[in-house]
Coordinates of C-alpha atoms and ligand atoms in Angstrom, one line a residue:
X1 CA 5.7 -17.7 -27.9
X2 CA 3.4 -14.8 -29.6
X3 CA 6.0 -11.7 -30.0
X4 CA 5.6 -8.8 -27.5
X5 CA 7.0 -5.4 -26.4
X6 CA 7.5 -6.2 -22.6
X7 CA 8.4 -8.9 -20.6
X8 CA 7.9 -10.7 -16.7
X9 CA 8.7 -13.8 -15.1
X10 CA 6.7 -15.4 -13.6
X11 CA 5.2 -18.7 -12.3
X12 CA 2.0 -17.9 -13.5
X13 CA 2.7 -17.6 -17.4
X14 CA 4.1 -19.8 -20.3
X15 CA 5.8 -17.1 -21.7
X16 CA 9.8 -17.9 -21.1
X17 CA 11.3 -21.2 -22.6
X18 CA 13.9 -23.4 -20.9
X19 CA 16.8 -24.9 -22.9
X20 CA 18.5 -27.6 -20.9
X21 CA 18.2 -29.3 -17.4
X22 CA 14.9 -28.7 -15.7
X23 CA 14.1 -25.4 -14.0
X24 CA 12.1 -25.5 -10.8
X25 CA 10.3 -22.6 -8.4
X26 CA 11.7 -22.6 -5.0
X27 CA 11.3 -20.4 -2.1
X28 CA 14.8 -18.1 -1.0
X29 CA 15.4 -15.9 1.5
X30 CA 16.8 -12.7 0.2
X31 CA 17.6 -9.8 2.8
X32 CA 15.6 -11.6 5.3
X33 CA 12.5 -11.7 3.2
X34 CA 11.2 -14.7 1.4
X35 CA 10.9 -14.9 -2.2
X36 CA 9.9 -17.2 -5.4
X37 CA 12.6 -17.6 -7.7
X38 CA 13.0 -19.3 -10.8
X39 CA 15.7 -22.2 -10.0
X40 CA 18.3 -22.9 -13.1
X41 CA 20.9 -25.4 -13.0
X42 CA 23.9 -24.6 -14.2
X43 CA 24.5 -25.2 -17.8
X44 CA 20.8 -25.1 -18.5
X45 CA 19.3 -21.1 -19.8
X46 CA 15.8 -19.6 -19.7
X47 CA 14.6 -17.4 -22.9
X48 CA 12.1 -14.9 -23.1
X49 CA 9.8 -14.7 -25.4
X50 CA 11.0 -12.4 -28.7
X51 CA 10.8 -9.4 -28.0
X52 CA 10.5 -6.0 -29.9
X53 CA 12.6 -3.4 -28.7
X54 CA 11.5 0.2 -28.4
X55 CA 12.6 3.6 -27.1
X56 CA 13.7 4.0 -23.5
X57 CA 13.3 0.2 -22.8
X58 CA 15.5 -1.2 -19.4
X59 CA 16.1 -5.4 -18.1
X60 CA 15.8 -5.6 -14.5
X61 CA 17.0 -8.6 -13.0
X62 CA 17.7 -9.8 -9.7
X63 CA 19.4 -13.3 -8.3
X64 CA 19.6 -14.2 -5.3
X65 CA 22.6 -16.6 -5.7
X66 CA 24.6 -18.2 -8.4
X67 CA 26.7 -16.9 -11.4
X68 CA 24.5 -15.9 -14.9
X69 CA 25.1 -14.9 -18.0
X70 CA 22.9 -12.7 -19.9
X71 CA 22.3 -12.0 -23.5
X72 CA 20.7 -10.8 -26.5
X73 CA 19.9 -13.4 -29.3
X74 CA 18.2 -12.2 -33.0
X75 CA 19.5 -13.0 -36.1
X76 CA 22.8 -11.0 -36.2
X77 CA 25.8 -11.7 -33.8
X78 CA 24.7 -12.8 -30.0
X79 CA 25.0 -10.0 -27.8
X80 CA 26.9 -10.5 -24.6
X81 CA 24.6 -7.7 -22.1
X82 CA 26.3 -8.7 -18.4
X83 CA 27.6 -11.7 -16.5
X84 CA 26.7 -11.4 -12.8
X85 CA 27.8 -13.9 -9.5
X86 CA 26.1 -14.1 -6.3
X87 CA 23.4 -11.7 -5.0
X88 CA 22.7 -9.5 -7.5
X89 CA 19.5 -6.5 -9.0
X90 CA 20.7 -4.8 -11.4
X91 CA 18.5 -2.3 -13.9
X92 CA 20.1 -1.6 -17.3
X93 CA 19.1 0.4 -20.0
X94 CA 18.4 -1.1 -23.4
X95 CA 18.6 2.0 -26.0
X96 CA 21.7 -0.1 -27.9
X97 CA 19.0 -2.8 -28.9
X98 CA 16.4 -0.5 -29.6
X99 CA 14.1 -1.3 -33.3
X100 CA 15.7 -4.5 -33.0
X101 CA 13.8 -8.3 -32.2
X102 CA 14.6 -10.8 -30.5
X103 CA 15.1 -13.0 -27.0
X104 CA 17.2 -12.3 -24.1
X105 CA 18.7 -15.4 -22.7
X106 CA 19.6 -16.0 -19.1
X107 CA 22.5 -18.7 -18.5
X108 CA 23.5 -20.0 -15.7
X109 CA 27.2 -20.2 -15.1
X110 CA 26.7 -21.9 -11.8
X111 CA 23.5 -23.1 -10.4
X112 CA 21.6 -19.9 -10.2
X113 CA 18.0 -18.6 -8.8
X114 CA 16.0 -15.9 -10.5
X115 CA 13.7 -13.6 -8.1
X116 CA 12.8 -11.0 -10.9
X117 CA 13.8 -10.6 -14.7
X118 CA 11.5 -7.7 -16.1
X119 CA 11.8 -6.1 -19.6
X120 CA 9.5 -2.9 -20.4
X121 CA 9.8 0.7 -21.0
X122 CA 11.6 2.4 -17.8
X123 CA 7.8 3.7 -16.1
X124 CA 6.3 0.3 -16.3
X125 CA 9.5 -1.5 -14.7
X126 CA 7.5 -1.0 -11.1
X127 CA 4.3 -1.8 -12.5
X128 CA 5.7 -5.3 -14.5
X129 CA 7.2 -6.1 -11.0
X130 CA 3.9 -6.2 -9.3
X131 CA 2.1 -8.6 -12.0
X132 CA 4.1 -11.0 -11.2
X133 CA 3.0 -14.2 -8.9
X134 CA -0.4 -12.5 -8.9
X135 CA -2.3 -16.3 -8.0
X136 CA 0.1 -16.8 -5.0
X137 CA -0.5 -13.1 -3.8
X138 CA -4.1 -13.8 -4.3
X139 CA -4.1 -17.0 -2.1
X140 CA -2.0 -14.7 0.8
X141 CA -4.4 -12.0 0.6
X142 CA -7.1 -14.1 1.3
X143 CA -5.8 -16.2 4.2
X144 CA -4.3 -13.1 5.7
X145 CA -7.0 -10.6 6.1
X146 CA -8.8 -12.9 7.3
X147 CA -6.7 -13.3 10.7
X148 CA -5.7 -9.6 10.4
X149 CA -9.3 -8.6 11.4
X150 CA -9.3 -11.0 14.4
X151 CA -6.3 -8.1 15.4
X152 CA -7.7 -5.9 18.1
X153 CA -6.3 -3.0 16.8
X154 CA -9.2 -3.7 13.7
X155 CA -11.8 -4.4 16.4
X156 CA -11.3 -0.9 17.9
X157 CA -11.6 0.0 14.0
X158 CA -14.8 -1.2 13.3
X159 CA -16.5 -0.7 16.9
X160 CA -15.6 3.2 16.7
X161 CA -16.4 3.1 13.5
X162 CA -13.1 4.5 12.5
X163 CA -13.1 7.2 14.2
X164 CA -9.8 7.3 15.9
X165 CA -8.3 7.4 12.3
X166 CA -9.6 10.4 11.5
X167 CA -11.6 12.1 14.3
X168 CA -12.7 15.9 13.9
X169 CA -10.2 17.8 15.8
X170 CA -12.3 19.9 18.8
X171 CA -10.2 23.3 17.9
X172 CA -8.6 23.3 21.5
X173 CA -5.5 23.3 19.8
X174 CA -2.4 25.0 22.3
X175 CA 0.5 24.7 19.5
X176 CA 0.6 27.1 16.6
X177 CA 1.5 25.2 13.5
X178 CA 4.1 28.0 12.9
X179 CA 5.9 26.5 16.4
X180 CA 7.8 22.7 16.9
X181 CA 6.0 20.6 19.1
X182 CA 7.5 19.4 22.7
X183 CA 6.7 17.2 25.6
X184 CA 5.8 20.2 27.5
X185 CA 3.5 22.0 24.9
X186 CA 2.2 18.8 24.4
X187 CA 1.5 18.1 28.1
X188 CA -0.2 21.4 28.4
X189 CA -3.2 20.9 25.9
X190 CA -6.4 19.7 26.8
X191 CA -7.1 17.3 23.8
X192 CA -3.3 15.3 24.9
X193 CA -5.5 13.6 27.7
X194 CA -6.5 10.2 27.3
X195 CA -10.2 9.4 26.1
X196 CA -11.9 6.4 26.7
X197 CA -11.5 3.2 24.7
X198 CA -8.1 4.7 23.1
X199 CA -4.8 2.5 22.7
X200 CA -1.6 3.9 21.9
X201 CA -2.1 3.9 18.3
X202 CA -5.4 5.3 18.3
X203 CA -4.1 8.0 21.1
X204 CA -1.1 8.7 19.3
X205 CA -3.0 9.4 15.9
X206 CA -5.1 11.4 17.3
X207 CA -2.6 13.9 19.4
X208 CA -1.2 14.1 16.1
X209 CA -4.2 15.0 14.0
X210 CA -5.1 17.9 16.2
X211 CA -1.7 19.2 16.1
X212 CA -2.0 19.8 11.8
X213 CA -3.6 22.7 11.2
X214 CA -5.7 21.2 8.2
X215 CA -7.9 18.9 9.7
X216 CA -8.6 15.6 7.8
X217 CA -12.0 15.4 5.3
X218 CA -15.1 15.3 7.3
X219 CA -16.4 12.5 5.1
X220 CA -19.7 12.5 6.8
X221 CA -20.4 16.1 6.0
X222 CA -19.5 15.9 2.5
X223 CA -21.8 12.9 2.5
X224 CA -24.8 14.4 3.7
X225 CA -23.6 17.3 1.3
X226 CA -24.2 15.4 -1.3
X227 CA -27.9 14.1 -0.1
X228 CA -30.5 15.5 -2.9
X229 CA -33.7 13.4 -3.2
X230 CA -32.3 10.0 -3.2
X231 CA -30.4 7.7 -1.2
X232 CA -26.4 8.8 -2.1
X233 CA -25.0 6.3 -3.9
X234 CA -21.6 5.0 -2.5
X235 CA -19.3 2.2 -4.0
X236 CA -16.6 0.8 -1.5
X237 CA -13.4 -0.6 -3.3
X238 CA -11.7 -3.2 -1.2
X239 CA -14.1 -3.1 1.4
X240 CA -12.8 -5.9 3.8
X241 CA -15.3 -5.7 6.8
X242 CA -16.5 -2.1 6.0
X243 CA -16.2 -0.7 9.7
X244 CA -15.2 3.2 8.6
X245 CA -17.8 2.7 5.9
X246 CA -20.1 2.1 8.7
X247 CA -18.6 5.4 10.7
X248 CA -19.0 7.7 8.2
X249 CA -22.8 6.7 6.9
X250 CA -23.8 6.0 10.8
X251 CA -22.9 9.7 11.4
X252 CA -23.9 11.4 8.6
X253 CA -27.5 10.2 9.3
X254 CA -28.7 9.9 5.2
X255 CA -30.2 7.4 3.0
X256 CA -27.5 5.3 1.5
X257 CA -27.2 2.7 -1.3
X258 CA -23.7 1.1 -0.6
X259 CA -22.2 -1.6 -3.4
X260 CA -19.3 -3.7 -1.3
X261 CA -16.4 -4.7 -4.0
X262 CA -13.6 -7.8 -1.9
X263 CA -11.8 -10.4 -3.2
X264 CA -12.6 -11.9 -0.2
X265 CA -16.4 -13.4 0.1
X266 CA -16.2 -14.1 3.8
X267 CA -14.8 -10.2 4.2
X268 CA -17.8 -9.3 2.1
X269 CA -20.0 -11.6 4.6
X270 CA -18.5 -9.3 7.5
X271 CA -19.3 -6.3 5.9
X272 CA -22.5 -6.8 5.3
X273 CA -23.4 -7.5 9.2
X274 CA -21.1 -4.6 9.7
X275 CA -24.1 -2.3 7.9
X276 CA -27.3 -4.3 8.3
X277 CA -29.9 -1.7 8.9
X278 CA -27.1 1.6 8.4
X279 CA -27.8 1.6 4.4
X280 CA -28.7 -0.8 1.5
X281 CA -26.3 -3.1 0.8
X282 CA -25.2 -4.6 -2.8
X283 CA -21.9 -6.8 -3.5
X284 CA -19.4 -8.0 -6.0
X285 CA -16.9 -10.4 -5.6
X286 CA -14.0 -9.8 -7.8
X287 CA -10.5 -8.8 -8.4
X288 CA -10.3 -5.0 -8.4
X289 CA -7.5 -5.4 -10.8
X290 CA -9.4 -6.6 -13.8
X291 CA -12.6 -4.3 -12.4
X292 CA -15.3 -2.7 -15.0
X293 CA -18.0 -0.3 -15.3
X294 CA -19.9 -3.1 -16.7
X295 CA -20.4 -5.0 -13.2
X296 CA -22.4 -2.4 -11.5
X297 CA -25.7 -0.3 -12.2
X298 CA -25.2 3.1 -13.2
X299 CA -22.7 5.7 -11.6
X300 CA -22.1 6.8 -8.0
X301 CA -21.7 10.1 -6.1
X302 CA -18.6 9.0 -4.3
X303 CA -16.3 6.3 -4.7
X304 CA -14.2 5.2 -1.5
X305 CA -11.4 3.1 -0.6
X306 CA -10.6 2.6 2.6
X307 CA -7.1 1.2 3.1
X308 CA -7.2 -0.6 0.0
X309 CA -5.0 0.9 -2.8
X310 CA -1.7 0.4 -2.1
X311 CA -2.9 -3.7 -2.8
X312 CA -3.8 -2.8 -6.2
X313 CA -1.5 -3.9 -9.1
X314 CA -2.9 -2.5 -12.2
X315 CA -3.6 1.2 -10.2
X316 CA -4.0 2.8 -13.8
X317 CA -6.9 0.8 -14.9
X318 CA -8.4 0.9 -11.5
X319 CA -8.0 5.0 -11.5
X320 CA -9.5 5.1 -15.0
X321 CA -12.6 3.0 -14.0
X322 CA -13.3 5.1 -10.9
X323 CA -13.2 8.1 -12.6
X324 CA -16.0 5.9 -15.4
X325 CA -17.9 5.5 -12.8
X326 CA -18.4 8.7 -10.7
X327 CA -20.9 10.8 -11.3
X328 CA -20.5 14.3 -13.2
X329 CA -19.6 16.3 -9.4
X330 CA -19.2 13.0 -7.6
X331 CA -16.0 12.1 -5.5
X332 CA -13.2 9.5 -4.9
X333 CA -12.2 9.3 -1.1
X334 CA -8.8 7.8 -0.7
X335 CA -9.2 7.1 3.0
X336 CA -6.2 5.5 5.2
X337 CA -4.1 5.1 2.7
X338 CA -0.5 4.0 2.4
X339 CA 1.4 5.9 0.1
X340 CA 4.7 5.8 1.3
X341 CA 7.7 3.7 -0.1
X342 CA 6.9 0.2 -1.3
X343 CA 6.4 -2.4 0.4
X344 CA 4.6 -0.6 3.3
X345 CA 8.0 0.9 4.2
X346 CA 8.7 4.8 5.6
X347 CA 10.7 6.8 2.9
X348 CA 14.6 6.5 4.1
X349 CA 14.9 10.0 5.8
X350 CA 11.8 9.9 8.0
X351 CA 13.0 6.0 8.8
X352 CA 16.5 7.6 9.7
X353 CA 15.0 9.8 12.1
X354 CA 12.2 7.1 13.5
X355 CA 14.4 4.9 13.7
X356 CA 17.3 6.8 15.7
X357 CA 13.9 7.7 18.4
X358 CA 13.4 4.2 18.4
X359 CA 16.2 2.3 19.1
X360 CA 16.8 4.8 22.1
X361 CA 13.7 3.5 23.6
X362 CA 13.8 1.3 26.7
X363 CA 13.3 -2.0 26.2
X364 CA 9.5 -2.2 27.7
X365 CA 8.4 0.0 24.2
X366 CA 10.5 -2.4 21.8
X367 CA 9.1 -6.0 22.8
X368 CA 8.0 -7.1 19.3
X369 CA 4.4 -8.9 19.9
X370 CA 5.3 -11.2 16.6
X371 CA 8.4 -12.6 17.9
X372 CA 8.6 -11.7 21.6
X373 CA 12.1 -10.6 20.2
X374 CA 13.1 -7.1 21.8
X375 CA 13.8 -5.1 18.8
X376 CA 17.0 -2.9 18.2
X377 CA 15.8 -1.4 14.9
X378 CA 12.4 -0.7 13.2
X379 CA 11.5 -3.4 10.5
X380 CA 12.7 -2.4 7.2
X381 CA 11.3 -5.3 5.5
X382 CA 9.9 -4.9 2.1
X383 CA 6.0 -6.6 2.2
X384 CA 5.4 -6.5 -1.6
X385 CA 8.2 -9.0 -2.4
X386 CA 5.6 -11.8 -1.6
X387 CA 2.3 -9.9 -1.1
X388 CA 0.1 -6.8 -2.4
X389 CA 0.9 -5.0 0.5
X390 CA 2.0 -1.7 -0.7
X391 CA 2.8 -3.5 -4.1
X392 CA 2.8 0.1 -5.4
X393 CA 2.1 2.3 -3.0
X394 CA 4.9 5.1 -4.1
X395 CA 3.3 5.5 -7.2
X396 CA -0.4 5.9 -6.1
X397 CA -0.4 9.8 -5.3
X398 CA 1.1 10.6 -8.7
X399 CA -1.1 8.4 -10.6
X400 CA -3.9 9.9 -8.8
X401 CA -3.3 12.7 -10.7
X402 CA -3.9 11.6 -14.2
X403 CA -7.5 11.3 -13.5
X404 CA -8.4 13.4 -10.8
X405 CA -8.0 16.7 -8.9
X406 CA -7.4 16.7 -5.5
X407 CA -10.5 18.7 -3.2
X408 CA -9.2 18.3 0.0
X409 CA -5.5 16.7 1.3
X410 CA -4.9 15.4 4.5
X411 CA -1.3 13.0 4.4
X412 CA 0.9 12.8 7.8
X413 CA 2.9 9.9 9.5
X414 CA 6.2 9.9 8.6
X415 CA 7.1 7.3 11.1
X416 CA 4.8 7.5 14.0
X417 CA 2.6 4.4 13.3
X418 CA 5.6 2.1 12.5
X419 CA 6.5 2.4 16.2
X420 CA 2.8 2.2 17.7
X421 CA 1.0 -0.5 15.3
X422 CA 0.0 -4.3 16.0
X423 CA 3.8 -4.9 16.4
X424 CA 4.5 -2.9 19.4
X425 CA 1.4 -0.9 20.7
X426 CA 0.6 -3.4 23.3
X427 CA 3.7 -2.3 25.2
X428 CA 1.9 1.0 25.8
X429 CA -0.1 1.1 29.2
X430 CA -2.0 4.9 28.8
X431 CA -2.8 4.9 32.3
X432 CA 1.0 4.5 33.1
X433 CA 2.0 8.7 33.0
X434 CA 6.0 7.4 31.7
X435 CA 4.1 5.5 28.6
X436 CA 1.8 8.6 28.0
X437 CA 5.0 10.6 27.9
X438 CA 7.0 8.2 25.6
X439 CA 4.0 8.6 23.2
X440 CA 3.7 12.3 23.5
X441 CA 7.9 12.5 22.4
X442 CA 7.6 10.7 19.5
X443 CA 3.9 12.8 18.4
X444 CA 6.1 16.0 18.8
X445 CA 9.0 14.8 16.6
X446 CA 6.5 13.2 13.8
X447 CA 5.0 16.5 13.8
X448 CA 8.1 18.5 13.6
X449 CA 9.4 16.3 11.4
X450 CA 5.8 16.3 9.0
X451 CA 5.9 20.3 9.3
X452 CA 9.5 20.5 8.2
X453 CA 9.3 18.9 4.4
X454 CA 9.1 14.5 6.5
X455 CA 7.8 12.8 3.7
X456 CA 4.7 11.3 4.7
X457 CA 3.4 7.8 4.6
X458 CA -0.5 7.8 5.2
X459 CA -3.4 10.3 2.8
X460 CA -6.8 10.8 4.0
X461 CA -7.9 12.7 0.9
X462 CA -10.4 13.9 -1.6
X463 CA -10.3 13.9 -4.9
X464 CA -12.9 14.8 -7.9
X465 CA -13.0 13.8 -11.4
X466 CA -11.0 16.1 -13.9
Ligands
SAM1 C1 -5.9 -3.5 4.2 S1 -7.5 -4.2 3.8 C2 -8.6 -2.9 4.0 C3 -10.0 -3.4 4.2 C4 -11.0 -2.3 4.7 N1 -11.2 -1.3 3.7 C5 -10.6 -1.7 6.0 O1 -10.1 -0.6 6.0 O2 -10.7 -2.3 7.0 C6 -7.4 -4.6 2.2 C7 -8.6 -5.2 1.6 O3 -8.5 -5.3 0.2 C8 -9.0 -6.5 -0.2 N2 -8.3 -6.8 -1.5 C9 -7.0 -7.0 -1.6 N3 -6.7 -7.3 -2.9 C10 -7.8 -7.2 -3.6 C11 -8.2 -7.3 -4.9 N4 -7.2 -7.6 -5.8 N5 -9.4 -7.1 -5.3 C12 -10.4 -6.8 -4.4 N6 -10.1 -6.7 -3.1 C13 -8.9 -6.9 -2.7 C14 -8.7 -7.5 0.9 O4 -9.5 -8.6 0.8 C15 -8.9 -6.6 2.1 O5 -10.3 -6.6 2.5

């Protein structure tokens, strides 16, 4: 094994030897999530490759059962680093070991089942987490966004063209963002009644977006805006069936060359009927992850991604290639995004107070449509254990910022959606007055929440090149 400076498992590389009985990858169940993990029997030890070690360099490892030994093996005395038994993560720090080469070695005292073992410098820990299993997340992307747009709540997406998300508030706004939000003030404005077409997710989303005094980007606008003598030239990162694409060049009424970038060729397929006859339409079919300047023509006046970053692994190289390819004055749009903890989850606070609103719900509002389960808490579970969804979503809004400024900022949702999306919304009837009112409670304390330092989970935002 070629010697390196950092270090994953994982099932997709060669790069860890096995001394002893054979190892195998098995599924576990760890916190009530499902995870691959590297199964040793006891007696038997996995080595990483040598390693060189440098400053501010940490192990993370995580078992989900079993007894392990870990070391540090070079060419002076073995070093003894921890012994663990049962469930375990643990994140040390390596600074003893640092200038020195060699390979850590995991043994198992007991029969014992790796999830994670990542070596690195402490700001690439979260970053060497999320390479690993990369063909397996692959595979589940594919299969799953493909049902995920047979979802309803994605049909409403791409017949309103997206709207809902991020409609234009109409100004008739009857709270003051210096007051808190209730029921009544609530009840009281003209924009809280229900419009056609609108389920409680898109209702509730709404109500909240004209309560925040900022409204969201007008993406159409700044499209036409940048309209000269040409078609504007849009690419479209993770495009999956390109319905807000469709939205915002339907209503801003210009010439548009739009290049479609998915993993997923039958997404791609989608998308394309999606815009037939709205703009010209090119396509690649790749990884974004590995994506380069040298797979389109030329630059583009805005760059978009609808929904899509908080899938993307290698968010540093993706950031720097964006910023390659806009043009001198063009713009990134970072449109529905999730950038709140990882794993798609709310940041513990605003889950706290969700949460508490939640579980006092009646029943009727906690029926979960996945399991037909009634639910006593919100789901906690963290999606990028086994997927790319939000596989680094925490760190997007800071990384953002090493190649961009931001024009225009438009983050809310601290916890509203996690009690009104695909899991529970069909509980909601809007023509019921008690549902309406349920909604409206929970749109007051998002808001008050938001306005009072909530950490949000969801960015509609602009950004330009430094
Ligand atoms: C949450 S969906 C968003 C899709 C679409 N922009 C929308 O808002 O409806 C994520 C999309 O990212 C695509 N995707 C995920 N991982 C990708 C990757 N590594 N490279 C390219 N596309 C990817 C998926 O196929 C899917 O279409």
């Amino acid at each position: 094994l070629e010697r390196r400076s950092e270090f994953f498992l994982t099932e997709d590389e060669k790069n860890f030897l096995v001394v002893g009985g054979a190892t195998e990858w098995v599924t576990v169940r760890k916190a009530g999530m499902l995870f691959l993990a590297l199964s040793v029997p006891a007696g038997s030890a996995v080595l990483s490759p040598e390693l060189t070690i440098g400053a501010d360099v940490a192990m993370l490892c995580e078992f989900a059962f079993g007894g392990a030994g870990v070391s540090f093996v070079s060419e002076g005395p073995r070093r003894e680093l921890l012994r663990t038994e049962g469930r375990s993560s643990l994140t040390i720090e390596l600074d003893e070991l640092a200038g020195m080469t060699g390979r850590f070695e995991i043994r198992a005292l007991s029969d014992v089942s790796i999830v994670r073992w990542v070596i690195g410098r402490v700001d690439r820990l979260n970053l060497l987490c999320a390479r690993t299993h990369h063909s397996r997340r692959v595979d589940n992307e594919k299969t799953t966004f493909a049902a995920v747009y047979d979802h309803p709540i994605y049909n409403d997406r791409v017949q309103s063209g997206g709207r809902g998300v991020f409609e234009k508030p109409r100004g008739d706004r009857a709270v003051r963002a210096t007051s808190d939000a209730t029921l009544e003030s609530l009840l009281a404005a003209p924009f809280a009644a229900v419009r056609d077409g609108e389920n409680a997710y898109l209702y509730g989303n709404r109500v909240l977006t004209e309560l925040i005094a900022l409204p969201p980007p007008n993406f159409s606008s700044r499209l036409s805006a940048l309209y000269r003598d040409r078609p504007v030239r849009v690419l479209s990162l993770c495009s999956g069936a390109a319905g807000v694409e469709r939205g915002i060049i339907e209503n801003a009424g210009i010439p548009v060359d739009i290049t479609l970038f998915d993993i997923n060729d039958d997404l791609m397929g989608r998308a394309a009927a999606t815009l037939e006859g709205i703009a010209t339409i090119s396509g690649v079919t790749g990884d974004v992850n590995g994506i380069s300047s040298d797979q389109f023509w030329g630059t583009f006046d805005v760059v978009l991604c609808v929904s899509g970053l908080h899938h993307v692994v290698e968010l540093e190289h993706v950031l720097k290639t964006v910023a390659e390819l806009l043009d001198k004055g063009g713009e990134f749009w970072v449109v529905g995004e999730q950038i709140g903890r990882d794993g798609n989850r709310l940041w513990p606070e605003a889950y706290a107070v969700g949460n508490a609103l939640f579980s006092s719900l009646p029943e009727v509002f906690r029926r979960n449509a996945h399991t037909g389960a009634i639910d006593a808490a919100l789901p906690t579970s963290d999606f990028s254990a086994a997927t790319f969804e939000g596989i680094r979503s925490s760190e997007i809004e800071a990384l953002l910022l090493g190649w961009f400024e931001p024009v225009h900022l438009f983050r809310r949702n601290c916890f509203l959606w996690r009690i009104l999306e695909q899991t529970y919304f069909s509980n909601y009837d809007l023509a019921n007055e008690e549902h309406r009112r349920t909604i409206l409670r929970l749109v007051a304390a998002e808001y008050n929440l938001w306005k009072n330092g909530g950490r949000p989970t969801e960015s509609h935002s602009v950004y330009r090149k430094r």
